């Protein structure tokens, strides 16, 4: 049985929940939020691996309209963030709008409306707002022989909590943001831990601490104090853009902090050499941890830098012919960031799939609107990712832009809005030009920020306040419009 609504929102992570809250506050009530799982939370619901926490300070990694005075520490653990999203969902009356257990299979623009099909039913909408973030679908490496492995295999984003790792011989593949959190958490439990490292990351100290009861009381009684703390964190983080995107030479100085951190925590020269990157700090995602290096120095841990040749029923063989006997393989290999599932799911004008429209790389005007896809807006779209600050800030900027688009449509009696191709091209050309001299493209590495052609279609190459300025107002002159 189909449902007809003015607006369909997809996903219940920060993007979807934030969008739903702001829709209700703006007086839009004819909308539904489609969620494939049975609860809200997005990536903070799905990633439950040991040690999972945010690497952006808690007071900034939250909605500006819903401050939380009760964060337990300066960097929030995963359960608290998931709980925060649940509380926002309840307190702002969003839950009745959510259709849980609805996995979107396709969304097609047909005769002036969007036809959305899920595993449960169909929906028809005038406007589709996608909150499907890039950290949703795990990326699995193609390992020869993996189908013959007799042990346990799982991805960090699909952690097997039923499996007791005590006494097991575990292979961890990958050394990204997830691995540096769960490796220290499981190292004391396992008998052996073989960390297969293709490229070592730069790791900075984590300035984490417990937030005191007195601080929480002050935040509850004087919200402006917490707002001021948030502002201080924001501007401190914003200053980091100078090193990433404006004056890359600054990163050479920051790198000395990471080098000192490594030297202090890893005394053994051979291991320290294995863990020393050959690229400039910031080229790949900068990681923060105080317990990753010490865990790797423990006697039951081996860092393997040779490539993987094949997986046998009882272990992993490297390109040097060395076999590592293991009974468990954990992938810490990240997500499909430049090969999003939404690319095959969404079909715009004339049935063109998003993948086809993005044949030359992901692109969108303001990371939000895509030529050929009327009345369709993306949250956390191309070139809206960050290497230094809170994605929630970017999400709220996009939400404000989309709300202004809806209000403009209502005020001017517009049935359709579709960004002009020339407007999108000018914006994308500007982003790519700004990206040329950033540390992400000139830092000497290959990262998940880059697509198969080496283009950075993931990150925003400037200050976030500049993005907020650009998304402050919806300009109908940038769009092809159709009146009611």
CSV table of C-alpha atoms in Angstrom, one decimal:
chain,number,residue,atom,x,y,z
A,1,UNK,CA,0.0,0.0,0.0
A,2,UNK,CA,1.5,3.3,-1.0
A,3,UNK,CA,1.7,6.6,1.0
A,4,UNK,CA,1.6,10.1,-0.4
A,5,UNK,CA,3.6,12.9,1.3
A,6,UNK,CA,4.9,16.3,0.4
A,7,UNK,CA,8.4,15.3,1.6
A,8,UNK,CA,10.3,12.1,2.1
A,9,UNK,CA,13.5,12.1,4.1
A,10,UNK,CA,15.9,9.2,3.9
A,11,UNK,CA,18.0,8.1,6.9
A,12,UNK,CA,18.0,8.8,10.7
A,13,UNK,CA,21.5,9.8,11.4
A,14,UNK,CA,22.4,13.4,12.3
A,15,UNK,CA,21.4,14.5,8.8
A,16,UNK,CA,18.0,12.9,8.7
A,17,UNK,CA,17.0,13.7,12.3
A,18,UNK,CA,18.3,17.2,12.1
A,19,UNK,CA,16.3,17.7,8.9
A,20,UNK,CA,13.1,16.3,10.4
A,21,UNK,CA,13.4,18.5,13.5
A,22,UNK,CA,13.8,21.6,11.4
A,23,UNK,CA,11.0,20.7,9.1
A,24,UNK,CA,8.6,20.4,12.1
A,25,UNK,CA,9.8,23.7,13.5
A,26,UNK,CA,9.2,25.4,10.2
A,27,UNK,CA,5.6,24.2,10.1
A,28,UNK,CA,6.1,21.3,7.6
A,29,UNK,CA,4.2,18.3,8.9
A,30,UNK,CA,3.5,16.3,5.8
A,31,UNK,CA,6.7,14.3,5.7
A,32,UNK,CA,8.0,10.8,6.6
A,33,UNK,CA,11.5,9.6,7.3
A,34,UNK,CA,12.5,6.3,5.9
A,35,UNK,CA,14.9,4.2,8.0
A,36,UNK,CA,16.2,0.7,7.1
A,37,UNK,CA,16.9,-0.3,10.7
A,38,UNK,CA,14.6,-0.5,13.8
A,39,UNK,CA,16.1,2.6,15.6
A,40,UNK,CA,17.6,5.9,14.8
A,41,UNK,CA,21.3,6.7,14.9
A,42,UNK,CA,22.9,6.1,11.5
A,43,UNK,CA,26.6,5.4,11.7
A,44,UNK,CA,26.4,5.9,15.5
A,45,UNK,CA,23.9,3.0,15.7
A,46,UNK,CA,25.8,0.7,13.4
A,47,UNK,CA,29.3,1.2,14.7
A,48,UNK,CA,29.4,-0.5,18.1
A,49,UNK,CA,32.9,-1.8,18.1
A,50,UNK,CA,34.9,-1.7,21.3
A,51,UNK,CA,36.4,1.7,22.0
A,52,UNK,CA,34.2,3.5,19.5
A,53,UNK,CA,34.0,7.3,20.1
A,54,UNK,CA,34.0,10.6,18.3
A,55,UNK,CA,37.2,12.4,17.4
A,56,UNK,CA,35.5,15.8,17.4
A,57,UNK,CA,34.9,17.4,20.8
A,58,UNK,CA,31.4,16.6,22.2
A,59,UNK,CA,30.2,20.2,22.6
A,60,UNK,CA,30.7,20.8,18.9
A,61,UNK,CA,29.6,17.4,17.7
A,62,UNK,CA,25.9,18.0,18.5
A,63,UNK,CA,23.1,20.2,17.1
A,64,UNK,CA,23.3,23.9,17.9
A,65,UNK,CA,19.6,23.8,18.7
A,66,UNK,CA,19.9,20.9,21.1
A,67,UNK,CA,22.9,21.3,23.4
A,68,UNK,CA,23.7,18.4,25.8
A,69,UNK,CA,25.1,19.5,29.2
A,70,UNK,CA,25.6,15.9,30.3
A,71,UNK,CA,28.4,14.7,28.0
A,72,UNK,CA,30.6,12.5,30.2
A,73,UNK,CA,33.9,13.5,28.5
A,74,UNK,CA,35.3,16.0,26.1
A,75,UNK,CA,35.2,13.3,23.3
A,76,UNK,CA,31.9,11.4,23.4
A,77,UNK,CA,31.8,7.6,23.3
A,78,UNK,CA,29.5,6.0,20.8
A,79,UNK,CA,26.7,4.9,23.2
A,80,UNK,CA,26.2,8.5,24.4
A,81,UNK,CA,26.0,9.9,20.8
A,82,UNK,CA,23.5,7.2,19.9
A,83,UNK,CA,21.5,8.0,23.0
A,84,UNK,CA,21.7,11.7,22.2
A,85,UNK,CA,20.1,11.2,18.8
A,86,UNK,CA,17.3,9.1,20.4
A,87,UNK,CA,16.6,11.9,22.9
A,88,UNK,CA,16.5,14.5,20.2
A,89,UNK,CA,14.1,12.3,18.2
A,90,UNK,CA,11.8,12.0,21.1
A,91,UNK,CA,11.9,15.5,22.6
A,92,UNK,CA,11.3,17.2,19.2
A,93,UNK,CA,8.4,14.8,18.2
A,94,UNK,CA,10.1,13.3,15.2
A,95,UNK,CA,9.5,9.6,16.0
A,96,UNK,CA,5.9,9.4,14.7
A,97,UNK,CA,7.2,10.5,11.3
A,98,UNK,CA,9.7,7.6,11.0
A,99,UNK,CA,8.9,4.5,9.1
A,100,UNK,CA,11.4,1.9,10.5
A,101,UNK,CA,12.3,-1.2,8.7
A,102,UNK,CA,12.0,0.5,5.3
A,103,UNK,CA,15.1,-0.1,3.2
A,104,UNK,CA,15.0,2.2,0.2
A,105,UNK,CA,15.5,0.2,-3.0
A,106,UNK,CA,14.9,2.9,-5.5
A,107,UNK,CA,13.8,6.5,-5.9
A,108,UNK,CA,12.6,7.6,-9.4
A,109,UNK,CA,11.5,10.9,-10.8
A,110,UNK,CA,8.3,10.1,-12.8
A,111,UNK,CA,5.9,12.6,-14.3
A,112,UNK,CA,6.8,15.3,-11.9
A,113,UNK,CA,6.9,13.3,-8.6
A,114,UNK,CA,9.3,11.0,-6.8
A,115,UNK,CA,8.3,7.4,-6.7
A,116,UNK,CA,10.1,5.7,-3.8
A,117,UNK,CA,10.2,1.9,-3.4
A,118,UNK,CA,11.3,0.2,-0.2
A,119,UNK,CA,11.4,-3.4,0.8
A,120,UNK,CA,8.0,-2.9,2.5
A,121,UNK,CA,6.0,-0.5,0.4
A,122,UNK,CA,5.9,2.5,-1.9
A,123,UNK,CA,5.9,6.2,-1.3
A,124,UNK,CA,5.1,9.2,-3.5
A,125,UNK,CA,6.6,12.6,-2.7
A,126,UNK,CA,7.1,16.0,-4.3
A,127,UNK,CA,10.5,16.4,-2.6
A,128,UNK,CA,13.2,13.9,-1.6
A,129,UNK,CA,15.8,14.8,1.0
A,130,UNK,CA,18.6,12.3,1.3
A,131,UNK,CA,20.3,11.9,4.6
A,132,UNK,CA,22.2,8.8,3.6
A,133,UNK,CA,25.7,9.6,4.8
A,134,UNK,CA,28.9,8.3,3.3
A,135,UNK,CA,29.8,6.2,6.4
A,136,UNK,CA,27.0,3.8,5.9
A,137,UNK,CA,28.1,0.9,3.7
A,138,UNK,CA,31.2,-1.0,4.9
A,139,UNK,CA,34.0,-1.5,2.4
A,140,UNK,CA,35.4,-5.0,2.1
A,141,UNK,CA,38.8,-5.8,0.5
A,142,UNK,CA,38.9,-8.4,-2.2
A,143,UNK,CA,41.1,-11.1,-0.6
A,144,UNK,CA,41.9,-14.3,-2.7
A,145,UNK,CA,40.7,-17.4,-0.8
A,146,UNK,CA,38.6,-15.5,1.8
A,147,UNK,CA,35.7,-17.8,1.0
A,148,UNK,CA,37.7,-20.8,2.2
A,149,UNK,CA,38.7,-19.3,5.6
A,150,UNK,CA,37.4,-21.5,8.4
A,151,UNK,CA,37.4,-18.9,11.1
A,152,UNK,CA,35.3,-15.9,12.0
A,153,UNK,CA,35.2,-12.8,9.7
A,154,UNK,CA,33.5,-9.5,10.3
A,155,UNK,CA,33.8,-5.8,9.6
A,156,UNK,CA,34.3,-3.3,12.5
A,157,UNK,CA,31.0,-1.6,11.4
A,158,UNK,CA,29.2,-5.0,11.9
A,159,UNK,CA,30.9,-6.1,15.1
A,160,UNK,CA,30.2,-9.6,16.2
A,161,UNK,CA,29.5,-9.1,19.9
A,162,UNK,CA,28.6,-12.7,20.3
A,163,UNK,CA,32.1,-13.8,19.7
A,164,UNK,CA,34.4,-14.0,22.7
A,165,UNK,CA,37.9,-12.9,21.5
A,166,UNK,CA,39.6,-14.3,24.6
A,167,UNK,CA,42.5,-16.5,23.6
A,168,UNK,CA,41.9,-16.1,19.9
A,169,UNK,CA,44.5,-15.3,17.1
A,170,UNK,CA,43.1,-12.3,15.4
A,171,UNK,CA,44.1,-10.6,12.2
A,172,UNK,CA,43.1,-6.9,11.8
A,173,UNK,CA,43.2,-5.6,8.3
A,174,UNK,CA,43.4,-1.8,8.1
A,175,UNK,CA,44.8,1.0,10.2
A,176,UNK,CA,42.2,3.7,9.9
A,177,UNK,CA,40.1,5.6,12.4
A,178,UNK,CA,38.1,2.6,13.5
A,179,UNK,CA,41.1,0.3,13.9
A,180,UNK,CA,43.1,2.7,16.1
A,181,UNK,CA,40.1,2.6,18.5
A,182,UNK,CA,39.3,-1.1,18.6
A,183,UNK,CA,42.8,-2.5,18.5
A,184,UNK,CA,43.8,-1.1,22.0
A,185,UNK,CA,40.4,-2.4,23.3
A,186,UNK,CA,40.8,-6.0,22.1
A,187,UNK,CA,44.6,-6.3,22.5
A,188,UNK,CA,44.5,-7.3,26.2
A,189,UNK,CA,41.9,-10.1,25.4
A,190,UNK,CA,43.4,-11.9,22.4
A,191,UNK,CA,46.2,-14.4,22.4
A,192,UNK,CA,47.8,-12.9,19.3
A,193,UNK,CA,46.9,-9.8,17.2
A,194,UNK,CA,48.4,-9.5,13.7
A,195,UNK,CA,47.8,-6.0,12.3
A,196,UNK,CA,48.1,-5.9,8.6
A,197,UNK,CA,49.1,-2.3,7.7
A,198,UNK,CA,49.2,-1.0,4.2
A,199,UNK,CA,50.1,2.6,5.1
A,200,UNK,CA,50.7,3.8,8.7
A,201,UNK,CA,48.6,6.8,9.8
A,202,UNK,CA,49.8,9.9,11.6
A,203,UNK,CA,48.5,9.8,15.1
A,204,UNK,CA,48.2,12.9,17.3
A,205,UNK,CA,47.7,12.9,21.1
A,206,UNK,CA,44.0,12.8,22.3
A,207,UNK,CA,43.3,15.6,24.7
A,208,UNK,CA,40.4,13.8,26.3
A,209,UNK,CA,39.2,14.2,29.9
A,210,UNK,CA,36.2,13.6,32.0
A,211,UNK,CA,33.7,16.5,32.3
A,212,UNK,CA,33.2,17.2,36.0
A,213,UNK,CA,29.8,17.3,37.7
A,214,UNK,CA,30.4,21.0,38.5
A,215,UNK,CA,30.9,21.8,34.8
A,216,UNK,CA,27.7,19.9,33.9
A,217,UNK,CA,25.8,21.8,36.5
A,218,UNK,CA,27.0,25.1,35.1
A,219,UNK,CA,26.1,24.1,31.6
A,220,UNK,CA,22.6,23.1,32.7
A,221,UNK,CA,22.0,26.3,34.7
A,222,UNK,CA,23.8,28.7,32.3
A,223,UNK,CA,23.4,27.5,28.7
A,224,UNK,CA,25.3,30.5,27.4
A,225,UNK,CA,28.4,29.1,29.1
A,226,UNK,CA,28.2,25.9,27.1
A,227,UNK,CA,27.5,27.9,24.0
A,228,UNK,CA,30.7,29.9,24.6
A,229,UNK,CA,32.7,26.7,25.1
A,230,UNK,CA,31.3,25.4,21.8
A,231,UNK,CA,32.2,28.6,20.0
A,232,UNK,CA,35.8,28.4,21.4
A,233,UNK,CA,36.1,24.8,20.2
A,234,UNK,CA,34.7,25.8,16.8
A,235,UNK,CA,37.1,28.6,16.2
A,236,UNK,CA,40.1,26.6,17.4
A,237,UNK,CA,39.2,23.9,15.0
A,238,UNK,CA,38.6,26.4,12.2
A,239,UNK,CA,42.1,27.7,12.5
A,240,UNK,CA,43.3,24.2,11.4
A,241,UNK,CA,42.1,25.0,7.9
A,242,UNK,CA,45.1,27.2,7.4
A,243,UNK,CA,47.4,24.1,7.6
A,244,UNK,CA,45.1,21.8,5.6
A,245,UNK,CA,44.0,24.1,2.8
A,246,UNK,CA,45.7,27.5,2.8
A,247,UNK,CA,49.3,27.2,4.0
A,248,UNK,CA,50.3,23.5,3.9
A,249,UNK,CA,53.8,24.4,5.2
A,250,UNK,CA,52.1,24.8,8.6
A,251,UNK,CA,51.5,21.0,8.6
A,252,UNK,CA,55.2,20.4,8.6
A,253,UNK,CA,55.3,22.0,12.1
A,254,UNK,CA,52.2,20.2,13.3
A,255,UNK,CA,53.8,17.0,12.1
A,256,UNK,CA,56.6,17.4,14.6
A,257,UNK,CA,54.0,16.9,17.4
A,258,UNK,CA,52.9,13.6,15.8
A,259,UNK,CA,56.6,12.5,15.4
A,260,UNK,CA,57.3,13.3,19.0
A,261,UNK,CA,54.1,11.4,20.1
A,262,UNK,CA,55.3,8.3,18.1
A,263,UNK,CA,58.9,8.6,19.5
A,264,UNK,CA,57.7,8.9,23.1
A,265,UNK,CA,55.2,5.9,22.9
A,266,UNK,CA,57.2,3.5,20.7
A,267,UNK,CA,60.8,3.0,21.9
A,268,UNK,CA,61.7,0.0,19.7
A,269,UNK,CA,63.4,1.4,16.5
A,270,UNK,CA,62.1,-1.3,14.0
A,271,UNK,CA,58.5,-0.9,15.1
A,272,UNK,CA,58.8,2.8,15.2
A,273,UNK,CA,60.1,2.7,11.6
A,274,UNK,CA,57.1,0.6,10.5
A,275,UNK,CA,54.7,3.1,12.1
A,276,UNK,CA,56.3,6.2,10.6
A,277,UNK,CA,54.3,7.5,7.5
A,278,UNK,CA,56.1,8.7,4.4
A,279,UNK,CA,53.5,11.5,3.6
A,280,UNK,CA,52.8,14.8,5.1
A,281,UNK,CA,50.5,15.0,8.1
A,282,UNK,CA,46.9,15.7,7.0
A,283,UNK,CA,47.1,14.1,3.6
A,284,UNK,CA,45.2,11.2,5.1
A,285,UNK,CA,42.8,11.6,7.9
A,286,UNK,CA,44.6,12.7,11.1
A,287,UNK,CA,43.9,10.3,13.9
A,288,UNK,CA,44.0,10.9,17.6
A,289,UNK,CA,44.9,8.3,20.2
A,290,UNK,CA,46.9,7.8,23.4
A,291,UNK,CA,46.6,4.0,23.6
A,292,UNK,CA,47.1,2.8,20.0
A,293,UNK,CA,50.9,2.9,19.9
A,294,UNK,CA,51.3,1.4,23.3
A,295,UNK,CA,49.0,-1.5,22.3
A,296,UNK,CA,51.1,-2.2,19.2
A,297,UNK,CA,54.2,-2.4,21.4
A,298,UNK,CA,52.8,-5.2,23.5
A,299,UNK,CA,54.3,-8.7,23.1
A,300,UNK,CA,51.2,-10.3,21.7
A,301,UNK,CA,51.0,-7.8,18.7
A,302,UNK,CA,52.7,-8.1,15.4
A,303,UNK,CA,52.6,-5.3,12.8
A,304,UNK,CA,52.7,-6.8,9.3
A,305,UNK,CA,53.7,-4.4,6.5
A,306,UNK,CA,53.9,-7.0,3.7
A,307,UNK,CA,50.9,-7.2,1.3
A,308,UNK,CA,48.4,-10.0,1.6
A,309,UNK,CA,48.8,-12.7,-1.1
A,310,UNK,CA,45.9,-15.0,-0.1
A,311,UNK,CA,43.8,-16.3,2.7
A,312,UNK,CA,44.0,-20.0,3.5
A,313,UNK,CA,41.5,-21.9,5.6
A,314,UNK,CA,43.6,-21.3,8.7
A,315,UNK,CA,45.4,-18.1,8.1
A,316,UNK,CA,46.8,-15.3,5.9
A,317,UNK,CA,49.8,-15.6,3.6
A,318,UNK,CA,51.8,-12.4,2.7
A,319,UNK,CA,53.4,-11.5,-0.5
A,320,UNK,CA,56.7,-12.6,1.1
A,321,UNK,CA,55.4,-16.1,1.6
A,322,UNK,CA,55.0,-15.8,5.4
A,323,UNK,CA,51.9,-17.5,6.8
A,324,UNK,CA,50.2,-16.0,9.8
A,325,UNK,CA,48.0,-18.6,11.6
A,326,UNK,CA,44.7,-16.9,12.7
A,327,UNK,CA,41.2,-17.9,13.6
A,328,UNK,CA,39.5,-14.5,13.3
A,329,UNK,CA,39.7,-11.7,10.7
A,330,UNK,CA,38.4,-8.2,11.5
A,331,UNK,CA,38.2,-5.7,8.7
A,332,UNK,CA,39.0,-2.1,9.7
A,333,UNK,CA,38.8,-1.1,6.1
A,334,UNK,CA,36.3,1.8,6.3
A,335,UNK,CA,33.4,2.6,4.0
A,336,UNK,CA,32.3,3.1,0.4
A,337,UNK,CA,32.8,6.9,0.4
A,338,UNK,CA,33.3,7.6,-3.3
A,339,UNK,CA,31.1,4.6,-4.4
A,340,UNK,CA,27.9,5.4,-2.6
A,341,UNK,CA,24.9,3.0,-2.8
A,342,UNK,CA,22.7,6.0,-3.5
A,343,UNK,CA,24.4,6.2,-6.9
A,344,UNK,CA,22.5,3.2,-8.1
A,345,UNK,CA,19.3,3.9,-6.1
A,346,UNK,CA,18.3,7.3,-7.3
A,347,UNK,CA,17.1,8.0,-10.9
A,348,UNK,CA,16.4,11.5,-12.0
A,349,UNK,CA,15.0,13.1,-15.2
A,350,UNK,CA,14.7,10.7,-18.1
A,351,UNK,CA,15.5,7.8,-15.8
A,352,UNK,CA,19.2,8.8,-15.6
A,353,UNK,CA,20.9,7.1,-12.6
A,354,UNK,CA,23.0,9.1,-10.3
A,355,UNK,CA,25.9,6.9,-11.1
A,356,UNK,CA,25.6,7.8,-14.8
A,357,UNK,CA,25.2,11.5,-14.0
A,358,UNK,CA,28.4,11.2,-11.9
A,359,UNK,CA,30.4,9.4,-14.6
A,360,UNK,CA,33.1,12.1,-14.3
A,361,UNK,CA,33.1,12.1,-10.5
A,362,UNK,CA,30.6,13.0,-7.7
A,363,UNK,CA,29.5,16.6,-7.9
A,364,UNK,CA,26.7,18.8,-6.7
A,365,UNK,CA,26.0,22.5,-6.3
A,366,UNK,CA,26.9,23.4,-2.8
A,367,UNK,CA,27.2,19.6,-2.2
A,368,UNK,CA,23.4,19.7,-2.0
A,369,UNK,CA,21.6,20.0,-5.4
A,370,UNK,CA,22.3,17.9,-8.6
A,371,UNK,CA,21.5,18.9,-12.2
A,372,UNK,CA,19.0,16.5,-13.7
A,373,UNK,CA,17.5,15.6,-10.3
A,374,UNK,CA,14.5,18.0,-9.7
A,375,UNK,CA,13.3,18.5,-6.1
A,376,UNK,CA,16.1,16.3,-4.8
A,377,UNK,CA,18.6,17.5,-2.2
A,378,UNK,CA,21.5,15.7,-0.6
A,379,UNK,CA,22.7,16.2,3.0
A,380,UNK,CA,26.5,15.3,3.3
A,381,UNK,CA,26.8,15.4,-0.4
A,382,UNK,CA,30.0,15.7,-2.5
A,383,UNK,CA,32.7,17.9,-1.2
A,384,UNK,CA,31.0,18.6,2.2
A,385,UNK,CA,33.2,16.3,4.3
A,386,UNK,CA,35.7,17.8,6.7
A,387,UNK,CA,39.2,16.9,7.9
A,388,UNK,CA,39.2,19.2,10.9
A,389,UNK,CA,35.8,20.0,12.4
A,390,UNK,CA,32.2,18.9,13.0
A,391,UNK,CA,30.1,17.5,10.2
A,392,UNK,CA,27.0,18.6,12.2
A,393,UNK,CA,27.9,22.2,11.4
A,394,UNK,CA,27.9,21.4,7.7
A,395,UNK,CA,24.7,19.4,8.0
A,396,UNK,CA,23.0,22.3,9.7
A,397,UNK,CA,24.2,24.7,7.0
A,398,UNK,CA,22.6,22.4,4.3
A,399,UNK,CA,19.4,22.0,6.3
A,400,UNK,CA,19.0,25.8,6.4
A,401,UNK,CA,19.6,26.0,2.7
A,402,UNK,CA,17.0,23.3,2.0
A,403,UNK,CA,14.4,24.9,4.2
A,404,UNK,CA,14.9,28.2,2.4
A,405,UNK,CA,14.4,26.3,-0.9
A,406,UNK,CA,11.1,24.8,0.4
A,407,UNK,CA,9.9,28.2,1.6
A,408,UNK,CA,10.8,29.8,-1.7
A,409,UNK,CA,8.9,27.1,-3.6
A,410,UNK,CA,5.8,27.8,-1.4
A,411,UNK,CA,6.1,31.6,-1.7
A,412,UNK,CA,6.6,31.6,-5.5
A,413,UNK,CA,4.3,28.7,-6.2
A,414,UNK,CA,7.0,26.5,-7.7
A,415,UNK,CA,6.3,22.9,-8.3
A,416,UNK,CA,9.8,22.0,-9.4
A,417,UNK,CA,13.3,23.4,-8.8
A,418,UNK,CA,16.4,21.9,-10.5
A,419,UNK,CA,19.8,23.4,-10.3
A,420,UNK,CA,21.1,24.7,-13.7
A,421,UNK,CA,24.0,22.7,-15.1
A,422,UNK,CA,26.1,25.8,-15.6
A,423,UNK,CA,25.7,26.9,-12.0
A,424,UNK,CA,26.7,23.4,-10.8
A,425,UNK,CA,29.7,23.4,-13.1
A,426,UNK,CA,30.9,26.8,-11.9
A,427,UNK,CA,30.7,25.7,-8.3
A,428,UNK,CA,32.5,22.4,-8.9
A,429,UNK,CA,35.2,24.1,-10.9
A,430,UNK,CA,35.8,26.5,-8.1
A,431,UNK,CA,36.0,23.7,-5.5
A,432,UNK,CA,38.4,21.7,-7.7
A,433,UNK,CA,40.6,24.8,-8.2
A,434,UNK,CA,40.7,25.4,-4.5
A,435,UNK,CA,41.6,21.8,-3.9
A,436,UNK,CA,44.7,21.8,-6.0
A,437,UNK,CA,47.1,23.3,-3.4
A,438,UNK,CA,45.7,21.6,-0.3
A,439,UNK,CA,47.5,19.0,1.7
A,440,UNK,CA,44.9,16.4,0.6
A,441,UNK,CA,46.2,16.5,-3.0
A,442,UNK,CA,49.8,17.6,-2.5
A,443,UNK,CA,50.7,15.7,0.7
A,444,UNK,CA,52.1,12.6,-1.1
A,445,UNK,CA,49.5,10.0,-0.3
A,446,UNK,CA,46.6,8.0,-1.7
A,447,UNK,CA,43.5,8.3,0.6
A,448,UNK,CA,39.8,7.4,0.8
A,449,UNK,CA,39.2,11.1,0.2
A,450,UNK,CA,40.1,10.5,-3.5
A,451,UNK,CA,38.0,8.8,-6.1
A,452,UNK,CA,39.4,6.3,-8.7
A,453,UNK,CA,40.6,9.2,-10.9
A,454,UNK,CA,42.5,10.8,-8.0
A,455,UNK,CA,39.9,13.6,-7.6
A,456,UNK,CA,39.0,14.8,-4.1
A,457,UNK,CA,35.2,14.7,-4.3
A,458,UNK,CA,34.8,14.2,-0.6
A,459,UNK,CA,36.1,17.2,1.3
A,460,UNK,CA,35.3,20.9,1.6
A,461,UNK,CA,38.5,22.8,0.7
A,462,UNK,CA,38.0,25.9,2.8
A,463,UNK,CA,36.6,27.3,6.1
A,464,UNK,CA,33.3,26.0,7.2
A,465,UNK,CA,32.0,29.5,7.9
A,466,UNK,CA,32.5,30.1,4.2
A,467,UNK,CA,30.2,27.1,3.4
A,468,UNK,CA,27.6,28.5,5.8
A,469,UNK,CA,27.7,31.9,4.0
A,470,UNK,CA,27.2,30.2,0.6
A,471,UNK,CA,24.2,28.1,1.9
A,472,UNK,CA,22.6,30.9,3.9
A,473,UNK,CA,20.1,31.7,1.1
A,474,UNK,CA,18.5,29.7,-1.7
A,475,UNK,CA,18.7,31.6,-5.0
A,476,UNK,CA,15.9,30.6,-7.4
A,477,UNK,CA,17.8,32.3,-10.2
A,478,UNK,CA,20.4,29.4,-10.0
A,479,UNK,CA,17.6,26.9,-10.7
A,480,UNK,CA,15.4,25.9,-13.6
A,481,UNK,CA,11.9,26.2,-12.1
A,482,UNK,CA,8.4,25.1,-13.0
A,483,UNK,CA,5.3,26.8,-11.6
A,484,UNK,CA,2.3,25.0,-10.2
